[in-house]
């Protein structure tokens, strides 16, 4: 898995990556009550705001971790945002993205670097 400074995780899934937010992010945000996901097929650039989330504490955005195309979204999360809290690394994923430049993924943090950042 790879991680961003914005507390997102990426896990390879074929030629795409599944993207979600980390347990650290969910603990900071509190219970999620609303998620607005991007449209499948949307082309995004790294750091574009592509998901809107609202929690009991704040509204926030999830940024595109790399340039690419959204290939899937987690409709179950839109129906039940609390999945991001109860299973952030599993059923609480947000979207899948196919990078246009896979080398951007290599520039993201590994687990040790992310753990050190939030330490």
XYZ file of N, CA, C and O in Angstrom:
476
model
N 0.839 -1.194 0.000
C 0.000 0.000 0.000
C 0.877 1.248 0.000
O 1.985 1.239 0.499
N 0.328 2.303 -0.551
C 0.978 3.608 -0.553
C 0.069 4.594 0.162
O -1.139 4.373 0.278
N 0.651 5.691 0.627
C -0.079 6.681 1.409
C 0.261 8.088 0.933
O 1.353 8.342 0.448
N -0.702 9.012 1.115
C -0.465 10.420 0.780
C -0.380 11.244 2.064
O -0.813 10.793 3.128
N 0.129 12.455 1.938
C 0.185 13.356 3.088
C -1.211 13.785 3.521
O -1.391 14.289 4.629
N -2.210 13.575 2.655
C -3.595 13.918 2.982
C -4.336 12.742 3.632
O -5.562 12.740 3.691
N -3.590 11.714 4.063
C -4.141 10.573 4.799
C -5.025 9.669 3.942
O -6.024 9.125 4.411
N -4.649 9.526 2.671
C -5.307 8.570 1.786
C -4.400 7.367 1.615
O -3.180 7.484 1.699
N -5.008 6.213 1.361
C -4.235 5.015 1.050
C -4.595 4.555 -0.360
O -5.686 4.816 -0.851
N -3.629 3.894 -0.998
C -3.827 3.319 -2.323
C -3.384 1.869 -2.287
O -2.315 1.559 -1.753
N -4.209 0.999 -2.872
C -3.882 -0.425 -2.966
C -4.076 -0.841 -4.421
O -5.113 -0.559 -5.020
N -3.059 -1.501 -4.989
C -3.132 -1.945 -6.383
C -4.296 -2.911 -6.583
O -4.571 -3.761 -5.738
N -4.983 -2.749 -7.722
C -6.092 -3.620 -8.097
C -6.055 -3.720 -9.626
O -6.681 -2.927 -10.318
N -5.279 -4.681 -10.127
C -5.068 -4.774 -11.569
C -4.281 -3.563 -12.034
O -3.257 -3.221 -11.447
N -4.774 -2.874 -13.079
C -4.074 -1.688 -13.576
C -4.600 -0.403 -12.933
O -4.239 0.695 -13.330
N -5.443 -0.555 -11.930
C -5.992 0.599 -11.205
C -5.580 0.512 -9.735
O -4.936 -0.443 -9.316
N -5.973 1.522 -8.981
C -5.721 1.551 -7.543
C -7.010 1.867 -6.815
O -7.747 2.774 -7.210
N -7.267 1.122 -5.748
C -8.381 1.407 -4.848
C -7.889 2.492 -3.895
O -6.755 2.424 -3.402
N -8.726 3.501 -3.627
C -8.331 4.624 -2.777
C -9.337 4.789 -1.648
O -10.555 4.725 -1.856
N -8.814 4.997 -0.446
C -9.645 5.277 0.718
C -8.898 6.208 1.647
O -7.837 6.720 1.305
N -9.456 6.418 2.834
C -8.768 7.231 3.836
C -8.336 6.326 4.987
O -8.935 5.298 5.247
N -7.295 6.748 5.656
C -6.685 5.932 6.697
C -7.484 5.962 8.002
O -8.331 6.833 8.204
N -7.172 5.025 8.878
C -7.794 5.014 10.202
C -7.482 6.311 10.945
O -8.334 6.841 11.661
N -6.263 6.829 10.761
C -5.893 8.103 11.399
C -6.841 9.210 10.942
O -7.327 10.002 11.757
N -7.133 9.250 9.644
C -8.036 10.282 9.116
C -9.431 10.137 9.716
O -10.046 11.134 10.106
N -9.943 8.909 9.781
C -11.297 8.739 10.317
C -11.352 9.111 11.791
O -12.353 9.653 12.253
N -10.272 8.849 12.523
C -10.279 9.211 13.946
C -10.249 10.732 14.109
O -10.840 11.267 15.050
N -9.589 11.438 13.202
C -9.549 12.897 13.257
C -10.880 13.516 12.833
O -11.299 14.528 13.382
N -11.532 12.906 11.837
C -12.774 13.457 11.298
C -13.987 13.160 12.169
O -14.938 13.927 12.199
N -13.976 12.017 12.829
C -15.171 11.576 13.539
C -16.087 10.829 12.579
O -15.694 10.466 11.466
N -17.308 10.593 12.993
C -18.247 9.794 12.196
C -18.626 10.511 10.912
O -19.114 11.647 10.951
N -18.437 9.836 9.783
C -18.850 10.386 8.497
C -20.359 10.273 8.353
O -20.946 9.246 8.689
N -20.981 11.350 7.865
C -22.434 11.371 7.702
C -22.856 11.598 6.256
O -24.011 11.405 5.905
N -21.913 12.009 5.382
C -22.232 12.273 3.980
C -20.988 12.098 3.130
O -19.899 12.512 3.536
N -21.163 11.478 1.965
C -20.068 11.324 1.002
C -20.615 11.621 -0.388
O -21.647 11.079 -0.782
N -19.936 12.493 -1.123
C -20.272 12.752 -2.526
C -19.116 12.254 -3.376
O -18.001 12.780 -3.299
N -19.385 11.202 -4.163
C -18.345 10.542 -4.954
C -18.278 11.124 -6.360
O -19.261 11.668 -6.867
N -17.126 10.968 -7.030
C -17.004 11.455 -8.408
C -17.745 10.531 -9.381
O -18.154 9.428 -9.013
N -17.909 10.981 -10.609
C -18.517 10.166 -11.654
C -17.471 9.226 -12.240
O -16.312 9.628 -12.450
N -17.865 7.983 -12.512
C -16.980 7.054 -13.208
C -16.676 7.647 -14.584
O -17.544 8.198 -15.245
N -15.406 7.563 -14.983
C -14.985 8.106 -16.273
C -14.406 9.506 -16.179
O -13.866 10.026 -17.160
N -14.492 10.130 -15.003
C -13.954 11.473 -14.812
C -12.432 11.439 -14.872
O -11.799 10.619 -14.207
N -11.853 12.316 -15.699
C -10.399 12.476 -15.716
C -10.022 13.476 -14.639
O -10.640 14.541 -14.538
N -9.027 13.128 -13.836
C -8.615 13.990 -12.732
C -7.114 14.219 -12.780
O -6.370 13.428 -13.348
N -6.698 15.305 -12.173
C -5.280 15.610 -12.010
C -4.928 15.509 -10.542
O -5.779 15.759 -9.674
N -3.680 15.157 -10.278
C -3.204 15.047 -8.901
C -3.590 16.309 -8.136
O -3.449 17.414 -8.642
N -4.106 16.128 -6.943
C -4.510 17.185 -6.014
C -5.837 17.855 -6.370
O -6.247 18.799 -5.683
N -6.538 17.383 -7.423
C -7.906 17.860 -7.662
C -8.790 17.409 -6.503
O -8.632 16.290 -6.008
N -9.726 18.250 -6.090
C -10.709 17.856 -5.083
C -11.760 17.017 -5.796
O -12.459 17.508 -6.675
N -11.863 15.724 -5.430
C -12.773 14.863 -6.191
C -13.844 14.186 -5.348
O -14.799 13.662 -5.899
N -13.697 14.185 -4.041
C -14.722 13.621 -3.162
C -14.998 14.638 -2.056
O -14.061 15.221 -1.507
N -16.266 14.845 -1.761
C -16.652 15.701 -0.634
C -17.140 14.780 0.476
O -17.958 13.892 0.238
N -16.595 14.985 1.664
C -17.062 14.210 2.815
C -17.464 15.178 3.924
O -16.884 16.245 4.066
N -18.490 14.781 4.659
C -18.905 15.558 5.819
C -18.961 14.612 7.001
O -19.455 13.486 6.891
N -18.431 15.087 8.108
C -18.475 14.307 9.342
C -19.184 15.126 10.399
O -19.576 16.272 10.151
N -19.317 14.528 11.572
C -19.939 15.263 12.663
C -19.080 16.455 13.081
O -19.577 17.398 13.687
N -17.790 16.449 12.721
C -16.884 17.522 13.111
C -16.636 18.552 12.019
O -16.423 19.720 12.314
N -16.592 18.111 10.742
C -16.155 19.035 9.688
C -16.540 18.526 8.305
O -16.826 17.344 8.124
N -16.491 19.436 7.351
C -16.576 19.059 5.937
C -15.153 19.050 5.399
O -14.317 19.851 5.826
N -14.884 18.159 4.485
C -13.530 18.010 3.975
C -13.587 17.491 2.549
O -14.637 17.060 2.072
N -12.458 17.545 1.876
C -12.358 17.025 0.520
C -11.294 15.942 0.473
O -10.327 15.981 1.238
N -11.483 15.018 -0.440
C -10.454 14.028 -0.734
C -9.884 14.394 -2.088
O -10.626 14.630 -3.045
N -8.566 14.467 -2.152
C -7.878 14.882 -3.362
C -7.480 13.661 -4.193
O -7.260 12.581 -3.656
N -7.342 13.880 -5.485
C -6.825 12.825 -6.357
C -5.358 12.600 -6.002
O -4.571 13.543 -5.996
N -4.981 11.360 -5.688
C -3.594 11.097 -5.302
C -2.636 11.095 -6.490
O -1.437 11.280 -6.319
N -3.172 10.889 -7.698
C -2.381 10.843 -8.935
C -3.257 11.336 -10.085
O -4.475 11.433 -9.952
N -2.633 11.621 -11.224
C -3.388 11.905 -12.444
C -4.001 10.600 -12.927
O -3.363 9.543 -12.847
N -5.230 10.659 -13.460
C -5.819 9.434 -13.985
C -7.296 9.558 -14.261
O -7.844 10.664 -14.333
N -7.938 8.397 -14.394
C -9.366 8.311 -14.690
C -10.038 7.491 -13.596
O -9.540 6.430 -13.204
N -11.173 7.973 -13.106
C -11.953 7.241 -12.105
C -12.611 6.053 -12.814
O -13.355 6.245 -13.782
N -12.332 4.834 -12.342
C -12.868 3.637 -12.999
C -14.016 2.994 -12.229
O -14.760 2.194 -12.783
N -14.168 3.333 -10.947
C -15.260 2.788 -10.133
C -15.417 3.658 -8.901
O -14.475 4.322 -8.473
N -16.628 3.649 -8.346
C -16.885 4.319 -7.074
C -17.623 3.336 -6.168
O -18.270 2.409 -6.639
N -17.495 3.539 -4.876
C -18.114 2.652 -3.895
C -19.510 3.179 -3.556
O -19.678 4.004 -2.658
N -20.506 2.685 -4.309
C -21.887 3.132 -4.088
C -22.367 2.809 -2.678
O -23.165 3.548 -2.108
N -21.878 1.708 -2.100
C -22.286 1.342 -0.739
C -21.881 2.423 0.252
O -22.594 2.697 1.218
N -20.749 3.074 -0.003
C -20.280 4.141 0.884
C -21.182 5.367 0.792
O -21.447 6.027 1.796
N -21.675 5.664 -0.407
C -22.598 6.792 -0.568
C -23.886 6.541 0.211
O -24.467 7.452 0.793
N -24.323 5.277 0.249
C -25.528 4.904 0.996
C -25.283 4.871 2.499
O -26.166 5.191 3.289
N -24.067 4.456 2.896
C -23.736 4.281 4.312
C -22.325 4.807 4.588
O -21.373 4.036 4.634
N -22.167 6.140 4.745
C -20.842 6.727 4.942
C -20.079 6.164 6.138
O -18.857 6.225 6.181
N -20.790 5.581 7.102
C -20.115 5.056 8.288
C -19.188 3.884 7.953
O -18.349 3.511 8.773
N -19.315 3.293 6.761
C -18.376 2.234 6.356
C -16.938 2.731 6.386
O -16.016 1.964 6.672
N -16.734 4.018 6.089
C -15.382 4.573 6.127
C -14.827 4.581 7.548
O -13.617 4.497 7.746
N -15.708 4.671 8.536
C -15.277 4.630 9.930
C -15.080 3.201 10.420
O -14.095 2.894 11.088
N -16.015 2.318 10.081
C -15.974 0.959 10.622
C -14.963 0.066 9.905
O -14.429 -0.853 10.513
N -14.672 0.332 8.622
C -13.749 -0.511 7.865
C -12.996 0.336 6.838
O -13.137 0.147 5.628
N -12.175 1.304 7.318
C -11.547 2.255 6.396
C -10.606 1.618 5.376
O -10.442 2.143 4.283
N -10.005 0.492 5.714
C -9.057 -0.145 4.795
C -9.699 -1.258 3.979
O -9.029 -1.931 3.198
N -11.016 -1.445 4.140
C -11.709 -2.515 3.425
C -12.937 -1.992 2.716
O -12.849 -1.318 1.693
N -14.117 -2.286 3.297
C -15.388 -1.914 2.665
C -15.616 -0.407 2.603
O -16.501 0.058 1.895
N -14.801 0.373 3.306
C -14.965 1.822 3.321
C -14.163 2.556 2.259
O -13.944 3.752 2.379
N -13.727 1.859 1.202
C -12.980 2.524 0.125
C -13.874 3.529 -0.605
O -15.091 3.444 -0.541
N -13.258 4.499 -1.292
C -14.007 5.567 -1.951
C -14.126 5.382 -3.460
O -15.207 5.446 -4.011
N -12.992 5.187 -4.131
C -13.021 5.085 -5.592
C -11.810 4.304 -6.079
O -10.878 4.050 -5.324
N -11.867 3.924 -7.362
C -10.722 3.308 -8.027
C -10.271 4.266 -9.119
O -11.095 4.909 -9.781
N -8.960 4.369 -9.263
C -8.385 5.264 -10.263
C -7.333 4.518 -11.071
O -6.546 3.748 -10.516
N -7.376 4.714 -12.392
C -6.349 4.172 -13.278
C -5.391 5.310 -13.578
O -5.777 6.290 -14.234
N -4.158 5.223 -13.072
C -3.226 6.334 -13.255
C -2.832 6.506 -14.718
O -2.657 5.528 -15.437
N -2.671 7.759 -15.137
C -2.154 8.017 -16.473
C -0.629 7.961 -16.459
O 0.000 7.783 -17.497
N -0.022 8.088 -15.281
C 1.431 7.983 -15.112
C 1.689 7.202 -13.828
O 1.688 7.756 -12.738
N 1.889 5.895 -13.983
C 2.039 5.018 -12.810
C 3.237 5.399 -11.947
O 3.272 5.079 -10.760
N 4.209 6.114 -12.501
C 5.375 6.492 -11.698
C 4.995 7.456 -10.578
O 5.708 7.567 -9.588
N 3.843 8.152 -10.711
C 3.393 9.037 -9.623
C 3.125 8.235 -8.356
O 3.334 8.728 -7.255
N 2.651 6.999 -8.508
C 2.369 6.158 -7.344
C 3.667 5.857 -6.600
O 3.710 5.851 -5.364
N 4.740 5.643 -7.349
C 6.033 5.340 -6.730
C 6.513 6.467 -5.827
O 7.262 6.226 -4.882
N 6.079 7.706 -6.099
C 6.507 8.843 -5.309
C 5.749 9.017 -4.006
O 6.082 9.890 -3.203
N 4.725 8.187 -3.768
C 3.955 8.287 -2.536
C 4.659 7.552 -1.396
O 5.585 6.779 -1.614
N 4.198 7.762 -0.176
C 4.836 7.175 1.006
C 4.494 5.694 1.162
O 3.377 5.280 0.840
N 5.449 4.943 1.708
C 5.137 3.585 2.127
C 4.616 3.642 3.569
O 4.533 4.718 4.161
N 4.253 2.490 4.106
C 3.636 2.474 5.443
C 4.566 3.039 6.505
O 4.116 3.775 7.390
N 5.854 2.714 6.440
C 6.803 3.219 7.449
C 6.868 4.745 7.421
O 6.859 5.402 8.464
N 6.937 5.327 6.225
C 7.017 6.779 6.094
C 5.726 7.434 6.598
O 5.764 8.464 7.282
N 4.576 6.814 6.279
C 3.310 7.378 6.737
C 3.213 7.305 8.261
O 2.824 8.287 8.908
N 3.583 6.184 8.824
C 3.539 6.021 10.284
C 4.425 7.048 10.961
O 4.066 7.644 11.984
N 5.595 7.315 10.382
C 6.506 8.313 10.938
C 5.877 9.707 10.843
O 6.022 10.526 11.767
N 5.180 9.984 9.747
C 4.564 11.313 9.562
C 3.485 11.573 10.610
O 3.405 12.675 11.154
N 2.656 10.565 10.897
C 1.563 10.790 11.845
C 1.992 10.568 13.281
O 1.264 10.910 14.210
N 3.214 9.978 13.456
C 3.756 9.648 14.761
C 3.619 10.723 15.756
O 3.491 10.704 16.895
